[in-house]
CSV table of N, CA, C and O in Angstrom, one decimal:
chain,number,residue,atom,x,y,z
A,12,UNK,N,12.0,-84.2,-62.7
A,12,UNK,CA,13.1,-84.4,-61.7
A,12,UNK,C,14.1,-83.3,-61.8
A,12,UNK,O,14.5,-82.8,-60.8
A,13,UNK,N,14.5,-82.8,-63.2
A,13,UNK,CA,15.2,-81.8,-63.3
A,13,UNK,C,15.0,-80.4,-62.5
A,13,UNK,O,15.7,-79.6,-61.9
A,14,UNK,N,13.6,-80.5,-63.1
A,14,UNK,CA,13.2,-79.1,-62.3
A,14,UNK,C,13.0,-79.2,-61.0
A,14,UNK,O,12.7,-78.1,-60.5
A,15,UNK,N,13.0,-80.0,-60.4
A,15,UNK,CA,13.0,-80.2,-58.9
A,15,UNK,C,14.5,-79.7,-58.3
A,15,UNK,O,14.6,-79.0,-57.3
A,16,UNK,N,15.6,-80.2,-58.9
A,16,UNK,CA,16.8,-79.6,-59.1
A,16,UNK,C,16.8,-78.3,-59.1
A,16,UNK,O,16.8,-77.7,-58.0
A,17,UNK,N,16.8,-77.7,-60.1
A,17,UNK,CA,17.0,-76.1,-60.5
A,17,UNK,C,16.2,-76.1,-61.7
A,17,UNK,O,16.2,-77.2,-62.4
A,18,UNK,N,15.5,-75.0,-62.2
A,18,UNK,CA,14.9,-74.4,-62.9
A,18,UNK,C,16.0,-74.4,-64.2
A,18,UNK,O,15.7,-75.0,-65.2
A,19,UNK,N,17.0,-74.0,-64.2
A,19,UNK,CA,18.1,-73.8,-65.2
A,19,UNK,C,18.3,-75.1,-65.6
A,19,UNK,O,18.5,-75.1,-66.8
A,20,UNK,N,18.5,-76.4,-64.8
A,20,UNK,CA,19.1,-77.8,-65.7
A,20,UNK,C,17.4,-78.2,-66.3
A,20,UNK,O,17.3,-78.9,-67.3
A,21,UNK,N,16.5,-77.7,-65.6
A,21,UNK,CA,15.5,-78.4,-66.0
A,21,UNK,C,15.3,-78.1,-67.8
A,21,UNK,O,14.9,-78.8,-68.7
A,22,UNK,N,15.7,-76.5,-67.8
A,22,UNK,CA,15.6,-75.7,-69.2
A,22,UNK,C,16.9,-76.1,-70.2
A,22,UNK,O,16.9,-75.7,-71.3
A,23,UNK,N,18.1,-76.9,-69.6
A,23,UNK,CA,19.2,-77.1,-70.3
A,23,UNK,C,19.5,-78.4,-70.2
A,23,UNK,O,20.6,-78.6,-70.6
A,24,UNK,N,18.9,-79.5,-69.7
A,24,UNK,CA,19.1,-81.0,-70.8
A,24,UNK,C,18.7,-81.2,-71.2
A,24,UNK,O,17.6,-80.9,-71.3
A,25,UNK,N,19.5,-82.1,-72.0
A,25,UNK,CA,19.3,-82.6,-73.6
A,25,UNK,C,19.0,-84.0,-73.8
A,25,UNK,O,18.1,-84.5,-74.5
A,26,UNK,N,20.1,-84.5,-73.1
A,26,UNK,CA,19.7,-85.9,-72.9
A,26,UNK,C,19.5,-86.2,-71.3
A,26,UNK,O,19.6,-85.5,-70.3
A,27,UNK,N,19.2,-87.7,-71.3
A,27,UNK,CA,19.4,-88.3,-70.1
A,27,UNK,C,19.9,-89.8,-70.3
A,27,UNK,O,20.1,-90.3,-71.4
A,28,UNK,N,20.1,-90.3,-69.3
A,28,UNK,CA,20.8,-91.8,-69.2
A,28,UNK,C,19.6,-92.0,-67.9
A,28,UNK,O,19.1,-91.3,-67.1
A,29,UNK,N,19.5,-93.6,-68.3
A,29,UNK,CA,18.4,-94.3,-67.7
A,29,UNK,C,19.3,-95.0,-67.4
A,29,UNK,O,20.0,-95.0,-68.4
A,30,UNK,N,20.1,-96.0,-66.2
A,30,UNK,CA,20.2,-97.1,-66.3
A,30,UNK,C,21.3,-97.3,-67.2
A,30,UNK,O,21.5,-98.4,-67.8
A,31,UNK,N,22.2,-96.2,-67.5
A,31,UNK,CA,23.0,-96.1,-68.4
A,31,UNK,C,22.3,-96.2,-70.0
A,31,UNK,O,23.3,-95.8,-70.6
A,32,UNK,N,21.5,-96.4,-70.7
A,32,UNK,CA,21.0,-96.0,-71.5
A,32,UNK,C,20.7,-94.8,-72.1
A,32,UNK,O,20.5,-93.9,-71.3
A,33,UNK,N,20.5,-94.4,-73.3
A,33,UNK,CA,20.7,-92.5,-73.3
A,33,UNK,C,18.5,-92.7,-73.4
A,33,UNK,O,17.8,-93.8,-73.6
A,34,UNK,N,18.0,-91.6,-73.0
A,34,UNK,CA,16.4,-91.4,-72.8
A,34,UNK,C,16.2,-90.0,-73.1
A,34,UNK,O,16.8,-89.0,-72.7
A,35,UNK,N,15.1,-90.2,-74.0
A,35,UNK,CA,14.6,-88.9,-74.7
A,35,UNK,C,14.4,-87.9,-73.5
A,35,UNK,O,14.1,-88.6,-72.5
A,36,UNK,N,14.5,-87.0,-73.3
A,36,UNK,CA,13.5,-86.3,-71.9
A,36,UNK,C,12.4,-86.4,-71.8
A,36,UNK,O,12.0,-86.7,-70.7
A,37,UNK,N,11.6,-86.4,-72.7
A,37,UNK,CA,9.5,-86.5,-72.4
A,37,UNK,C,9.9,-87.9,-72.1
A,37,UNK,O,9.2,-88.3,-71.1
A,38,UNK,N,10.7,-88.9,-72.4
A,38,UNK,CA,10.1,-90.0,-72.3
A,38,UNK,C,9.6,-90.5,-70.3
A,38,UNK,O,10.2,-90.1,-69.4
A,39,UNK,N,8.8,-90.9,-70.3
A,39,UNK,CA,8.5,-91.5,-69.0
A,39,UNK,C,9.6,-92.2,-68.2
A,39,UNK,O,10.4,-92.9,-68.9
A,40,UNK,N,9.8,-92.2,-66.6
A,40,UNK,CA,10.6,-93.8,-66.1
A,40,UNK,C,9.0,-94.6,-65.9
A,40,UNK,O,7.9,-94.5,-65.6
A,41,UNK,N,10.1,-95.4,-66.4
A,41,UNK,CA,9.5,-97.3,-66.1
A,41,UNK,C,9.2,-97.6,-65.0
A,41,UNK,O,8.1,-97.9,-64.6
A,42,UNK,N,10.7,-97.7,-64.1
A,42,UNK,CA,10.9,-97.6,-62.8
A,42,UNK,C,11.9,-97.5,-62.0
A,42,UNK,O,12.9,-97.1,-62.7
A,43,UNK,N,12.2,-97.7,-60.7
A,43,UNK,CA,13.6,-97.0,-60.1
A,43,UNK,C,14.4,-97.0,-61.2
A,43,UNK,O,14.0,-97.6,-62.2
A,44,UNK,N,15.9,-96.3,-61.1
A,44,UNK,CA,16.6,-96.3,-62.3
A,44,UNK,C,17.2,-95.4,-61.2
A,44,UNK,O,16.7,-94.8,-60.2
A,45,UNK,N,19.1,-95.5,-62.1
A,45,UNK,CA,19.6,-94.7,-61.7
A,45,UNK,C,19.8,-93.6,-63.0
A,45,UNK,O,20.1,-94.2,-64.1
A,46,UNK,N,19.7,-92.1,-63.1
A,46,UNK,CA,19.4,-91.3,-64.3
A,46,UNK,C,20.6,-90.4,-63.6
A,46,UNK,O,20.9,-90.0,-62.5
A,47,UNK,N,20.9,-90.5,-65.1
A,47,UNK,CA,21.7,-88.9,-65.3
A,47,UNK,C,21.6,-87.7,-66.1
A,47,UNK,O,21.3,-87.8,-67.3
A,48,UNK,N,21.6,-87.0,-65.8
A,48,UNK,CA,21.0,-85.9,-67.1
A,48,UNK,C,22.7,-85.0,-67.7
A,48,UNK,O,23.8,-84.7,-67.2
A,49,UNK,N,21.9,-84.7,-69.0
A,49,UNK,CA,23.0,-84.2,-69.4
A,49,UNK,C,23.0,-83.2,-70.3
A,49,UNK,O,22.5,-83.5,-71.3
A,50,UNK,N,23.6,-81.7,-70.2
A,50,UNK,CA,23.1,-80.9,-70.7
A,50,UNK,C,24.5,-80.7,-72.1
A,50,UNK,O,25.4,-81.5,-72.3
A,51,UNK,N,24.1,-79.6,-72.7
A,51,UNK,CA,24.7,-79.3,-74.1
A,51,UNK,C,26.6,-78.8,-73.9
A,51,UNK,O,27.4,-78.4,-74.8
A,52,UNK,N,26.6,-79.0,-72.5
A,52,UNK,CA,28.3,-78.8,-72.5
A,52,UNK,C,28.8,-80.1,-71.9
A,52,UNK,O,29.8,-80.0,-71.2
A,53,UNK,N,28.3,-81.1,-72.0
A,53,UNK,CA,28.7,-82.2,-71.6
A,53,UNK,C,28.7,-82.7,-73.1
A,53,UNK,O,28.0,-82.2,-74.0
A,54,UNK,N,29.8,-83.8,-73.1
A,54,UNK,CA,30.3,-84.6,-74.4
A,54,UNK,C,28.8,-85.8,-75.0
A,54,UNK,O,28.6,-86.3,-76.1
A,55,UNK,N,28.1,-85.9,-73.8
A,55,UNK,CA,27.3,-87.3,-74.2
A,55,UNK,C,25.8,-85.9,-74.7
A,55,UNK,O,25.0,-86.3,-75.5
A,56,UNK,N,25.6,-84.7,-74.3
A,56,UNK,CA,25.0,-83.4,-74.8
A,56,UNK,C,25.2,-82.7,-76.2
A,56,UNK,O,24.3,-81.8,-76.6
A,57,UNK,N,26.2,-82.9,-76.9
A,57,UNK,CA,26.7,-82.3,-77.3
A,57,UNK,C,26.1,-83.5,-78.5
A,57,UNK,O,25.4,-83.3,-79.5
A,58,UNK,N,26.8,-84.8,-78.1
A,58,UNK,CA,26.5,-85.5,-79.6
A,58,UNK,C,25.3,-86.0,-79.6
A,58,UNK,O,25.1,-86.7,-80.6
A,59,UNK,N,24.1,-85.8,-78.8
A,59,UNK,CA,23.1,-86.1,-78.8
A,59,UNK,C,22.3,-85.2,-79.5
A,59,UNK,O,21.4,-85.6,-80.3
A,60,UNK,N,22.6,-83.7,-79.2
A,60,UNK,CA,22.1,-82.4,-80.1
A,60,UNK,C,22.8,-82.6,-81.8
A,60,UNK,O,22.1,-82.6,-82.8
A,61,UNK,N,23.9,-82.8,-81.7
A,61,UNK,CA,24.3,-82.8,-83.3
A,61,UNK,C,23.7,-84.3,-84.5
A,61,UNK,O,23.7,-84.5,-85.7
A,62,UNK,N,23.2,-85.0,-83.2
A,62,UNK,CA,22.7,-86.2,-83.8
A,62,UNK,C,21.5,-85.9,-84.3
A,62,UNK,O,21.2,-86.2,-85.4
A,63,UNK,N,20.8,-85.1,-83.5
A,63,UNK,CA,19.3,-84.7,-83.4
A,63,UNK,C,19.6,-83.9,-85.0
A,63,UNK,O,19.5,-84.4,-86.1
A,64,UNK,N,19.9,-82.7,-84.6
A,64,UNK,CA,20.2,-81.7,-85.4
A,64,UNK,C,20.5,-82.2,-87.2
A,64,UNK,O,19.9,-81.7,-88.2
A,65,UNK,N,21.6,-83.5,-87.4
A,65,UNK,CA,21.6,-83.8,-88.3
A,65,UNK,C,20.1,-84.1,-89.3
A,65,UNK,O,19.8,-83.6,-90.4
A,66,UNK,N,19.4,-85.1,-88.2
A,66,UNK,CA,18.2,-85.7,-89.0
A,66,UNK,C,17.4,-84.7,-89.3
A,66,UNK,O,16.7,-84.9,-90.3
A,67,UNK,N,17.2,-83.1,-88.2
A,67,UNK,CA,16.8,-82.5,-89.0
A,67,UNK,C,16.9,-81.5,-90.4
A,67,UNK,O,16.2,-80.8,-91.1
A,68,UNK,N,18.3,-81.8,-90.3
A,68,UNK,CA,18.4,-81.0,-91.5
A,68,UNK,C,18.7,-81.9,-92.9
A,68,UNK,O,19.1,-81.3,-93.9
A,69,UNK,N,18.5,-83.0,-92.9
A,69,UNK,CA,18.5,-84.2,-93.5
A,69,UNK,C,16.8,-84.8,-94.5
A,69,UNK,O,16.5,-85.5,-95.5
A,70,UNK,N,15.8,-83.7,-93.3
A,70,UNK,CA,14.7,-84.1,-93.5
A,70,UNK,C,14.3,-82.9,-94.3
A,70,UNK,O,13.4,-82.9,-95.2
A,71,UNK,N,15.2,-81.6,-93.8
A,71,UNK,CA,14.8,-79.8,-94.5
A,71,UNK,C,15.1,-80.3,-96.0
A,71,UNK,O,14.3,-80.2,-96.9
A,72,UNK,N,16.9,-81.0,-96.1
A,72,UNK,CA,16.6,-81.2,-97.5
A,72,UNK,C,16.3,-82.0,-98.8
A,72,UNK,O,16.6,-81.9,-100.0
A,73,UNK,N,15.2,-83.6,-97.5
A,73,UNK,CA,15.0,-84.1,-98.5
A,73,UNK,C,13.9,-83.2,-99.3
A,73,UNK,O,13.9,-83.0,-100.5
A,74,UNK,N,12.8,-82.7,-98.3
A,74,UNK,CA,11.7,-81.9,-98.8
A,74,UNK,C,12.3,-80.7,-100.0
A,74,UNK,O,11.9,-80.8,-101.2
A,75,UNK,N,13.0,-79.9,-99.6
A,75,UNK,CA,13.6,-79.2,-100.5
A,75,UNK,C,14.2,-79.7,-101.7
A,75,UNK,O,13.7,-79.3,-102.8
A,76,UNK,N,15.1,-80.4,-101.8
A,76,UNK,CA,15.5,-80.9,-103.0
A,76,UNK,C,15.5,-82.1,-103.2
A,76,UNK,O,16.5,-82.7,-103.5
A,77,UNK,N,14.3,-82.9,-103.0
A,77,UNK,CA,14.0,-84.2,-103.3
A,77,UNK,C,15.1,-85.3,-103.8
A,77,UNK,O,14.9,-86.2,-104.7
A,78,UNK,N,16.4,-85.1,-102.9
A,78,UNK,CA,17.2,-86.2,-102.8
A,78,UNK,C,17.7,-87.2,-102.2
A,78,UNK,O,17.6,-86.7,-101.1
A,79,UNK,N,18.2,-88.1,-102.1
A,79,UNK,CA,18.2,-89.3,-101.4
A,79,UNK,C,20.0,-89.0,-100.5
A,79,UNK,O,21.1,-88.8,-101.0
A,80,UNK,N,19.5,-89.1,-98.6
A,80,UNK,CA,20.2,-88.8,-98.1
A,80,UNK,C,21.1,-90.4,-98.2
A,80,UNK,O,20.6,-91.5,-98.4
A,81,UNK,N,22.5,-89.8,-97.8
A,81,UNK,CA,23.6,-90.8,-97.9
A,81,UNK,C,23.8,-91.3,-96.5
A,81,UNK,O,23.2,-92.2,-95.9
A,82,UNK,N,25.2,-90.4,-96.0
A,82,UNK,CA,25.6,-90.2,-94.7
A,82,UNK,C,25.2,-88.8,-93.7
A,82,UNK,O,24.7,-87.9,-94.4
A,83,UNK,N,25.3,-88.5,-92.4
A,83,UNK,CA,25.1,-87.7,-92.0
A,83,UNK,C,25.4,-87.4,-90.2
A,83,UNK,O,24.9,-86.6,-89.5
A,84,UNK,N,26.1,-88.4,-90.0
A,84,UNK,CA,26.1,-88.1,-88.9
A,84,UNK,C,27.1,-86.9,-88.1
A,84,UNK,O,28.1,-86.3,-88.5
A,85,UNK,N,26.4,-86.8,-86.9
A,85,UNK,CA,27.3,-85.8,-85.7
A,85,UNK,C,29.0,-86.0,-86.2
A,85,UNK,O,29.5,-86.9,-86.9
A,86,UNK,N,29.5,-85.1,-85.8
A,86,UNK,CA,30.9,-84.9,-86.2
A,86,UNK,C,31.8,-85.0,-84.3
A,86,UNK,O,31.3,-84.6,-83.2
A,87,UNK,N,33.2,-85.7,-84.7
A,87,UNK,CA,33.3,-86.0,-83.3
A,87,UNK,C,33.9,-84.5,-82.5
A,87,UNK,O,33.9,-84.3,-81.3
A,88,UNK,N,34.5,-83.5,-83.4
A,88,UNK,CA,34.8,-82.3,-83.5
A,88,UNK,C,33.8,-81.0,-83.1
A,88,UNK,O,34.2,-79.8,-83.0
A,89,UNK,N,32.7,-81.6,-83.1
A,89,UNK,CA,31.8,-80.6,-83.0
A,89,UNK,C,30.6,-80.1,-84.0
A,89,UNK,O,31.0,-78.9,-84.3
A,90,UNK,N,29.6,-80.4,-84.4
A,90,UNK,CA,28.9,-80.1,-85.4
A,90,UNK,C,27.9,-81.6,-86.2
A,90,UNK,O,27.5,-82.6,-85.7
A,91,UNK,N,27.8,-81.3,-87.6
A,91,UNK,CA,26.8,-82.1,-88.1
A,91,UNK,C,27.0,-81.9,-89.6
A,91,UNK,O,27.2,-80.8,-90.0
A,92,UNK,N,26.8,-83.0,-90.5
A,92,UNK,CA,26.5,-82.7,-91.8
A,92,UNK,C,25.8,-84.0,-92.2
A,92,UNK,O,25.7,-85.1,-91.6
A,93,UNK,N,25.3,-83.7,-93.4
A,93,UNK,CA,24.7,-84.8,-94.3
A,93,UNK,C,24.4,-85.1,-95.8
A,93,UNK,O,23.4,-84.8,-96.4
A,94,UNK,N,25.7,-85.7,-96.5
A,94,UNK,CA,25.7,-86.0,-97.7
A,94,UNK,C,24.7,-86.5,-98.5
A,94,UNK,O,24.1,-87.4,-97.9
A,95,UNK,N,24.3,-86.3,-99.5
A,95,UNK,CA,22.6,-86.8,-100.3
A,95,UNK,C,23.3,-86.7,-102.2
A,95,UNK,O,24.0,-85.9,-102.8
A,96,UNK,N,22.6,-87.5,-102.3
A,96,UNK,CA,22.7,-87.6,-104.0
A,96,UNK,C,21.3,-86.8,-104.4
A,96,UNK,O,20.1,-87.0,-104.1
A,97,UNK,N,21.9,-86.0,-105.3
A,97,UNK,CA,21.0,-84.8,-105.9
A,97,UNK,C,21.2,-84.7,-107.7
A,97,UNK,O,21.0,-83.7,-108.5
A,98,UNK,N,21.5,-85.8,-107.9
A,98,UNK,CA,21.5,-86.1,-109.3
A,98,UNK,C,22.4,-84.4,-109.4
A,98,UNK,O,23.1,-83.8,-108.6
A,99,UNK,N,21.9,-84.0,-110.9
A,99,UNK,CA,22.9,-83.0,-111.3
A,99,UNK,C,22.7,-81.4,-110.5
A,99,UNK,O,23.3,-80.3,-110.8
A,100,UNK,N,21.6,-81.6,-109.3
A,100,UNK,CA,21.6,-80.2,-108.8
A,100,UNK,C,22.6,-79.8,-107.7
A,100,UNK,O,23.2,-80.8,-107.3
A,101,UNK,N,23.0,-78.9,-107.3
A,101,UNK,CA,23.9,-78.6,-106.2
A,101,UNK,C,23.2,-77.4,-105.4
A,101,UNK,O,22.6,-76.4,-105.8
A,102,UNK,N,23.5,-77.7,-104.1
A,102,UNK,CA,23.7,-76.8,-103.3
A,102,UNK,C,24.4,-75.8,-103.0
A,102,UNK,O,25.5,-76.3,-102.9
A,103,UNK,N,24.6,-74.6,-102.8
A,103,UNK,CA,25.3,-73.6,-102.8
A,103,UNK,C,25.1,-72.4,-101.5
A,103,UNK,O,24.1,-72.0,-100.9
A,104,UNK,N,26.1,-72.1,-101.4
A,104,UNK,CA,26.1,-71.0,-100.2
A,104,UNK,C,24.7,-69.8,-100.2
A,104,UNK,O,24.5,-69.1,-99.2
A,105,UNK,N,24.1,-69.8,-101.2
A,105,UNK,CA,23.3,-68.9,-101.9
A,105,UNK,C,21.8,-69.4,-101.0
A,105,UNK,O,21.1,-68.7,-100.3
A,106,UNK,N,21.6,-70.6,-101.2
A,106,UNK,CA,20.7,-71.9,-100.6
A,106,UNK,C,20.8,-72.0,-99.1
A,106,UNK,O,20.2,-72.8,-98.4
A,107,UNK,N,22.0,-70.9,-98.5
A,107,UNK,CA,21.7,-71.3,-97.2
A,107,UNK,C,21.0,-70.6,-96.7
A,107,UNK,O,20.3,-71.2,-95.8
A,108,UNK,N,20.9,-69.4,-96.7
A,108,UNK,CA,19.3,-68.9,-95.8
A,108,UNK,C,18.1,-69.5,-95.9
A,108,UNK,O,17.4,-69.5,-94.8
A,109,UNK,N,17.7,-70.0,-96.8
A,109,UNK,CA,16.5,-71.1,-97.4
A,109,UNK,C,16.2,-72.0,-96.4
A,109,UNK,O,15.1,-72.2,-96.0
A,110,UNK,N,17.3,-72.8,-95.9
A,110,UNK,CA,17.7,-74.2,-95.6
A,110,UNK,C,17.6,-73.8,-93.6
A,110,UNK,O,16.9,-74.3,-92.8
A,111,UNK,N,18.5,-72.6,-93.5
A,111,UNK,CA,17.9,-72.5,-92.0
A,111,UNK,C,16.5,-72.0,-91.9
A,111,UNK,O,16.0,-71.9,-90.8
């Protein structure tokens, strides 16, 4: 539907709203619905990507440092983090090219 619009929203949403519901993009409609889309400079864009974004970097370091994630969610400011118990290891600024 996006790209029926313009080629550019089709390449820049992030989320959508079904029915007021938030909807993955691949996912399929059901049926009529009213949809919104929404791309990465809209507020409902923005925390959908940092939400995303969290779990993945949540998942980079359970594999990497085999620790048990805490908290992590989207920040209302803009951004993402995710606290994890790592017994006596630490992360450090040194670890972050690794990690992207």
């Amino acid at each position: 539907i996006a790209k029926k619009i313009s080629n550019s929203l089709a390449q820049n949403v992030v989320v959508a709203k079904v029915n007021g519901v938030l909807w993955d993009i691949p996912r399929k409609l059901e049926e009529d619905c009213t949809l919104e889309l929404f791309q990465f400079s809209s507020e409902e864009g923005q925390h959908v990507f940092w939400h995303s974004s969290a779990h993945i970097l949540g998942e980079a370091l359970e594999k990497k440092y085999q620790g048990n994630l805490c908290v992590g969610p989207p920040l209302d400011t803009g951004g993402f983090y995710y606290d994890m118990e790592m017994g006596d290891n630490m992360v450090s600024s040194e670890d972050y090219p690794e990690i992207k």
